[in-house]
CSV table of C-alpha atoms in Angstrom, one decimal:
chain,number,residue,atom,x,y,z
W,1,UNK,CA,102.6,87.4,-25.6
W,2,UNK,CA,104.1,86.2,-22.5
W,3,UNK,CA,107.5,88.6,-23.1
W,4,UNK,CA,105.1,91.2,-23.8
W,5,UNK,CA,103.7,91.5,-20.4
W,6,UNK,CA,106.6,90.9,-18.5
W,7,UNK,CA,108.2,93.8,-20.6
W,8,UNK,CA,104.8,96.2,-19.6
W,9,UNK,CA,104.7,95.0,-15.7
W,10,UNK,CA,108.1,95.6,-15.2
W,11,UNK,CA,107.9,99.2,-15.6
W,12,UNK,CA,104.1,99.5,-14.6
W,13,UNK,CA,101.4,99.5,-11.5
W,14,UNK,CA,97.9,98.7,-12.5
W,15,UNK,CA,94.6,99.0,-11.0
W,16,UNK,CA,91.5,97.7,-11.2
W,17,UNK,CA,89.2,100.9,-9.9
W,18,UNK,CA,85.4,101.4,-9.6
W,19,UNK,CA,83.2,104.0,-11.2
W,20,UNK,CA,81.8,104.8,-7.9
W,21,UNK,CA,82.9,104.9,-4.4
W,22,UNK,CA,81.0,105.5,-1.1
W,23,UNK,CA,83.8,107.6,0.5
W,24,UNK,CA,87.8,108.2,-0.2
W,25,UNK,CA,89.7,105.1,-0.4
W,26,UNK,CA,93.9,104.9,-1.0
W,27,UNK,CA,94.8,104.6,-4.5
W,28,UNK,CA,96.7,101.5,-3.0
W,29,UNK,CA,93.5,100.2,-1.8
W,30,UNK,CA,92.8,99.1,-5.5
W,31,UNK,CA,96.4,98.0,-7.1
W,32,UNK,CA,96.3,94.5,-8.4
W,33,UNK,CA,98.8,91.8,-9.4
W,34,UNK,CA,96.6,89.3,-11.1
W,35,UNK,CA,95.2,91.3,-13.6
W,36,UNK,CA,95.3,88.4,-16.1
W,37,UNK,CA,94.4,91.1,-19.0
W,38,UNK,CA,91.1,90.3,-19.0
W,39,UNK,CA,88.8,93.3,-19.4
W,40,UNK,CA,87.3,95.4,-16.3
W,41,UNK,CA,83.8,94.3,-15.1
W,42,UNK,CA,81.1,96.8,-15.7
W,43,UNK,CA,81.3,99.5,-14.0
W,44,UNK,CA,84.9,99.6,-13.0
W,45,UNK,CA,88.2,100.7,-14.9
W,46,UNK,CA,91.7,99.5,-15.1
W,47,UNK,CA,94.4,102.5,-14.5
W,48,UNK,CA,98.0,101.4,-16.0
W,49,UNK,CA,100.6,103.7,-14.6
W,50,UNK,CA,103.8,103.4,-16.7
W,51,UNK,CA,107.4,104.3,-15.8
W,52,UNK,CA,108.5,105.3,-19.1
W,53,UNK,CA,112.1,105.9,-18.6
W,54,UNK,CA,113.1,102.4,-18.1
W,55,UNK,CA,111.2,100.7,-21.1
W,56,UNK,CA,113.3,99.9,-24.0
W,57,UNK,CA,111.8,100.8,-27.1
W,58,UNK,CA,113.8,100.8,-30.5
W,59,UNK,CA,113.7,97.5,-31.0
W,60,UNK,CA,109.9,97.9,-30.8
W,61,UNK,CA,109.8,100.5,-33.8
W,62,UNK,CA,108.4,98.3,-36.3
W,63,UNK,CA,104.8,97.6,-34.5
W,64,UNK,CA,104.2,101.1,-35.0
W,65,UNK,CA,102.4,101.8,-37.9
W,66,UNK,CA,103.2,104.1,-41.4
W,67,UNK,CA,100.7,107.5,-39.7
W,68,UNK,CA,102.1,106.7,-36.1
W,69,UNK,CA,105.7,107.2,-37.5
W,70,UNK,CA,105.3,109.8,-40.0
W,71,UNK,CA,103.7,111.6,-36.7
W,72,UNK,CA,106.7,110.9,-34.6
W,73,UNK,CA,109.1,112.3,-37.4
W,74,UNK,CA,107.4,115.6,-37.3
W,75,UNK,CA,108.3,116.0,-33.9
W,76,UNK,CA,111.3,118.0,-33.4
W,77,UNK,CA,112.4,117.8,-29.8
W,78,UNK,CA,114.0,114.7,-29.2
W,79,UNK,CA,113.4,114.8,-25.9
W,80,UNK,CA,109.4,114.8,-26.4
W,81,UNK,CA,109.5,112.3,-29.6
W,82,UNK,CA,111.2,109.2,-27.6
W,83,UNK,CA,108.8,110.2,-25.0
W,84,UNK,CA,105.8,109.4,-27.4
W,85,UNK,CA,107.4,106.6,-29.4
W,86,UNK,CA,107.6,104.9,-25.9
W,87,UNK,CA,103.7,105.9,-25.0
W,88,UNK,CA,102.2,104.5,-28.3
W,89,UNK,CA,104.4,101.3,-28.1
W,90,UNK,CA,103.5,100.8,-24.7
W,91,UNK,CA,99.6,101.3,-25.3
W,92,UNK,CA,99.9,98.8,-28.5
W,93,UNK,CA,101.4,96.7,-26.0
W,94,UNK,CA,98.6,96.9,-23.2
W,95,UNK,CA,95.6,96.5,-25.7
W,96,UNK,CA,97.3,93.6,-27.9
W,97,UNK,CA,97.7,92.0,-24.6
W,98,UNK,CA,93.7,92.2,-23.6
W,99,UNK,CA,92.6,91.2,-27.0
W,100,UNK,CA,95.0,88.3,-27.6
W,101,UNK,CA,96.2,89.7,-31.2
W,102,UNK,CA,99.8,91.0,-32.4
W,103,UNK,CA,100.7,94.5,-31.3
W,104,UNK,CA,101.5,95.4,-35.5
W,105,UNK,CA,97.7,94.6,-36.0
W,106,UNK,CA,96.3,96.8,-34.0
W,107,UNK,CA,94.5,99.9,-36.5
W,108,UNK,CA,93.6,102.6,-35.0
W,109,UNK,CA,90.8,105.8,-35.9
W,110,UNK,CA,91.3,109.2,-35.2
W,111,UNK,CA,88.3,111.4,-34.2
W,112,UNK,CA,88.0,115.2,-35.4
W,113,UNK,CA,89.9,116.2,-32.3
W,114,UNK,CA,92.5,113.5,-32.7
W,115,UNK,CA,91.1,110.8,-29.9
W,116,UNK,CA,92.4,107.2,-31.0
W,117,UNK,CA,90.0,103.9,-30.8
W,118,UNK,CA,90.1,101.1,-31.8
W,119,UNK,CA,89.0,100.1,-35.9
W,120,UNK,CA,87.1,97.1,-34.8
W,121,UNK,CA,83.9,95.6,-35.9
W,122,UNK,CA,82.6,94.8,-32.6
W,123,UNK,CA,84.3,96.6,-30.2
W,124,UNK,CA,85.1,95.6,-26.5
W,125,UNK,CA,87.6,97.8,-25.9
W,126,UNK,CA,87.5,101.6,-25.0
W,127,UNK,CA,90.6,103.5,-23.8
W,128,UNK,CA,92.5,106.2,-23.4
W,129,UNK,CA,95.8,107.7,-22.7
W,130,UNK,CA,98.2,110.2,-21.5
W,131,UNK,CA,101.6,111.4,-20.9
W,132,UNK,CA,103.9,113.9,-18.7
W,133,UNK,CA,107.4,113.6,-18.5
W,134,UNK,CA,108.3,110.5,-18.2
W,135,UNK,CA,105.0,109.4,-16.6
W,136,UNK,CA,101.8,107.6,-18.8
W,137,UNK,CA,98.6,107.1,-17.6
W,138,UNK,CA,96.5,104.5,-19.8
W,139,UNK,CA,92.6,103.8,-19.0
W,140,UNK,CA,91.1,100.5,-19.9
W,141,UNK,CA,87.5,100.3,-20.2
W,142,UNK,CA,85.1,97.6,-21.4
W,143,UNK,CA,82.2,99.6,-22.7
W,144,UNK,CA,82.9,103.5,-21.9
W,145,UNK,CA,83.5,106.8,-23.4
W,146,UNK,CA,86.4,107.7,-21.5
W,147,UNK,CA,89.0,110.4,-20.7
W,148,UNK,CA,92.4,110.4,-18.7
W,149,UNK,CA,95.2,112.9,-17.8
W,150,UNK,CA,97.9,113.2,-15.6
W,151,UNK,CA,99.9,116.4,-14.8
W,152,UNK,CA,103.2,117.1,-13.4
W,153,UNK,CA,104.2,120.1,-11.5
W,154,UNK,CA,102.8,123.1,-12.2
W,155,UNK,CA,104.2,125.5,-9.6
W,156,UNK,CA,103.8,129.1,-11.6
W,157,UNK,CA,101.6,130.8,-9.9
W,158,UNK,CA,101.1,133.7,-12.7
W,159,UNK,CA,100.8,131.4,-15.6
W,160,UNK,CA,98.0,129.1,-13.6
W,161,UNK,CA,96.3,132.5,-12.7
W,162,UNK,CA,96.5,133.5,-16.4
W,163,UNK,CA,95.5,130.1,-17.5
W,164,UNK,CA,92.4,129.7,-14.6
W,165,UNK,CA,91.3,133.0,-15.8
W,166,UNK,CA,91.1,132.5,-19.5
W,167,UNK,CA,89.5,128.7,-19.3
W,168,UNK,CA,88.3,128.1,-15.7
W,169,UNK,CA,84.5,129.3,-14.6
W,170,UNK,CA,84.7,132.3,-12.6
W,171,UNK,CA,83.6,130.8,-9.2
W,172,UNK,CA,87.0,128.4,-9.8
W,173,UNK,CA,88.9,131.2,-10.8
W,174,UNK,CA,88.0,133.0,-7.5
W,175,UNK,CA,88.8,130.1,-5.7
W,176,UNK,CA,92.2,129.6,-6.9
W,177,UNK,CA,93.1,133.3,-6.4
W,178,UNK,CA,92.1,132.8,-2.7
W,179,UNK,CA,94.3,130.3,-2.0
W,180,UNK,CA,98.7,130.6,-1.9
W,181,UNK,CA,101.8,128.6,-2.8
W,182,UNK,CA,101.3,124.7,-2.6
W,183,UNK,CA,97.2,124.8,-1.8
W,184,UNK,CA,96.9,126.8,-4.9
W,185,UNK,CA,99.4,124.7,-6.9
W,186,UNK,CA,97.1,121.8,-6.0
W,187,UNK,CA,93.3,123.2,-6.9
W,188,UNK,CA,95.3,124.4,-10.5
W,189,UNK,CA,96.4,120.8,-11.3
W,190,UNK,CA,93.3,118.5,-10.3
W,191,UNK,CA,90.9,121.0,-12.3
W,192,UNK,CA,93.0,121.5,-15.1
W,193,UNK,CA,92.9,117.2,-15.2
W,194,UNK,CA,89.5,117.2,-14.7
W,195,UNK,CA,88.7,119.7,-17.2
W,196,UNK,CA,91.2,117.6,-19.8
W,197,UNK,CA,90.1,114.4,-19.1
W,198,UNK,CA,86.0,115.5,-19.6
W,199,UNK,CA,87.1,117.0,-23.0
W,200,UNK,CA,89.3,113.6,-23.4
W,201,UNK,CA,85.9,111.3,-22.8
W,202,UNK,CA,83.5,113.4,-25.4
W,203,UNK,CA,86.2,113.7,-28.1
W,204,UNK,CA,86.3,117.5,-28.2
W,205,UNK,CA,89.7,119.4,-28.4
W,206,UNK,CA,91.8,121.0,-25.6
W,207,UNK,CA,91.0,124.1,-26.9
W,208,UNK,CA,87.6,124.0,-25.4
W,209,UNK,CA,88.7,123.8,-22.0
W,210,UNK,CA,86.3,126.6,-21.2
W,211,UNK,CA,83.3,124.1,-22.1
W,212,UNK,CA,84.3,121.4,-19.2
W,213,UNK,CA,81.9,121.5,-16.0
W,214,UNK,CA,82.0,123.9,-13.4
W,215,UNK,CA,84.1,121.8,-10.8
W,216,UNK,CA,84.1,125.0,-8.1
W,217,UNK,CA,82.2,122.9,-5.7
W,218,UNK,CA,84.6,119.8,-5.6
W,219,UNK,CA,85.8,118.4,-2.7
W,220,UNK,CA,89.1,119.1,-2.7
W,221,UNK,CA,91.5,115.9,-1.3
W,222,UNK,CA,94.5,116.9,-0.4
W,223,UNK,CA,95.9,113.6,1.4
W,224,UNK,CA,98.2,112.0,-0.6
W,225,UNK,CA,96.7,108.8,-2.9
W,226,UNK,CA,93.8,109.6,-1.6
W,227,UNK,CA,90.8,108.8,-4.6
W,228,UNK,CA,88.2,111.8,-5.0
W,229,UNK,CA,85.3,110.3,-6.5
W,230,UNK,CA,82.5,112.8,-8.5
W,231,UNK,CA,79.4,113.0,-10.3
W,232,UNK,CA,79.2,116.0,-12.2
W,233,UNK,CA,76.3,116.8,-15.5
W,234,UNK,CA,76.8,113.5,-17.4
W,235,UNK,CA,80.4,112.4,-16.2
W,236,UNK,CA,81.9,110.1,-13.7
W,237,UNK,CA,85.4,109.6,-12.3
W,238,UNK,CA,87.9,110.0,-9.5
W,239,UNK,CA,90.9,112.4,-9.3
W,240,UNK,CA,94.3,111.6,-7.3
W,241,UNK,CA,97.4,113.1,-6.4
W,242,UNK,CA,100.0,110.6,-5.8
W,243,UNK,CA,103.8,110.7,-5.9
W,244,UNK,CA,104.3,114.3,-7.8
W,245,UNK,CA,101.3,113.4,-10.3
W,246,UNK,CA,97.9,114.7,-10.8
W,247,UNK,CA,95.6,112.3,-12.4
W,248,UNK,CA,91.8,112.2,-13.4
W,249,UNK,CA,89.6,109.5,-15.0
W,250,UNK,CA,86.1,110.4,-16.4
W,251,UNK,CA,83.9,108.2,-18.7
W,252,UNK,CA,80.4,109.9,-20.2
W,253,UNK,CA,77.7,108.2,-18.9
W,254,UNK,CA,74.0,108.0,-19.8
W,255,UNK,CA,71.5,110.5,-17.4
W,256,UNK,CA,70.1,107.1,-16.4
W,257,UNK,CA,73.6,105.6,-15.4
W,258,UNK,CA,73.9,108.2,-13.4
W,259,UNK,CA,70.6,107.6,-10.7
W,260,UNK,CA,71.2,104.0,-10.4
W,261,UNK,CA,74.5,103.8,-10.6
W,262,UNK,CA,76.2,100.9,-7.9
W,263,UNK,CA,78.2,102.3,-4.9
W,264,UNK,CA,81.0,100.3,-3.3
């Protein structure tokens, strides 16, 4: 286990972040070094950012299972199948490493829309992952539906426009269209990982984008690793924009979570 984690901290940054936030903390504010692996307290998450580039990974083939690779075969760009051999190695990594139990052992369900968890009895553990480029964002939860995505660059303007105006609510749209170059670039990515990452915590599909929450009224952060905290119908989370990436992290909460909810 010990080669395990070495293996996942050399190429990672983790942090230990809670649900809710009083104002707009650093994303720095809440990195941690002593994670141990045990599992977040209530109310808070652990964010793994992963540096996929470096991690070795074919000598890690065999933990994946028989679905996982017949998955991977179908694949054709070889570009994009390394790039998701690595995330699902790396995730059985992370979550062998909080239970205490061999990566190979680890069985996973699919929902309708695809969403892994875990096939456990008495489940501790909820997460959730995503990938861009070389870049994987994995959420760690104790208890929580939950939902995360991170973006890279999306500097077309027409295809966001086409994109905002097909799936975004029309206030959003009209925001987006208001704005030019970089601002606009910026409102485009943190909805579009908001609107993922909500879809991401319920289960449903990317297809029904269109369904997320009106986010039109958000406060829009634009200071670099600066955490945006929200509250939004029956969600919770933060978005961030740090080095090049767009990231969001909702969990689906219970109405009553969501009035007496602890502020930090």
């Amino acid at each position: 286990m010990q080669k395990n984690a070495e293996l996942i901290l050399n190429f990672s940054e983790v942090f230990s972040i809670p649900w809710k936030c009083s104002k707009n903390p650093l994303l720095e504010d809440f990195q941690t070094v002593n994670l141990n692996f045990e599992l977040p307290q209530r109310n808070q998450v652990h964010l793994w950012l992963v540096n996929l580039e470096g991690l070795s990974y074919k000598k890690w083939y065999s933990i994946l299972s028989k679905d996982e690779n017949e998955k991977l075969e179908k694949i054709i760009p070889t570009i994009e199948r390394k790039l998701r051999s690595k995330s699902r190695i790396a995730l059985r990594l992370l979550i062998s490493l909080y239970l205490k139990i061999k990566p190979d052992s680890i069985v996973f369900n699919y929902g309708e829309f695809g969403k892994p968890e875990l096939s456990l009895p008495n489940q501790k553990i909820t997460f959730n992952l995503s990938h861009s480029e070389n870049n994987l964002a994995v959420l760690i939860d104790s208890s929580d539906s939950i939902g995360v995505d991170i973006e890279t660059r999306n500097s077309n303007a027409n295809i966001s426009l086409k994109l905002a105006n097909r799936f975004f609510s029309e206030q959003e749209y009209l925001n987006l269209q208001a704005l030019k170059g970089w601002e606009q670039e910026f409102l485009f990515n943190q909805l579009w990982t908001l609107k993922e990452s909500v879809l991401k915590s319920n289960g449903k599909g990317i297809h029904l984008i269109d369904q997320a929450p009106d986010f039109s009224d958000l406060n829009i952060m634009h200071q670099s690793s600066s955490l945006n905290f929200f509250q939004k119908e029956n969600y919770l989370g933060f978005t961030v924009y740090r080095k090049g990436l767009w990231i969001s992290a909702v969990k689906l909460v219970l109405s009553i979570e969501l009035v007496v909810g602890v502020f930090f």
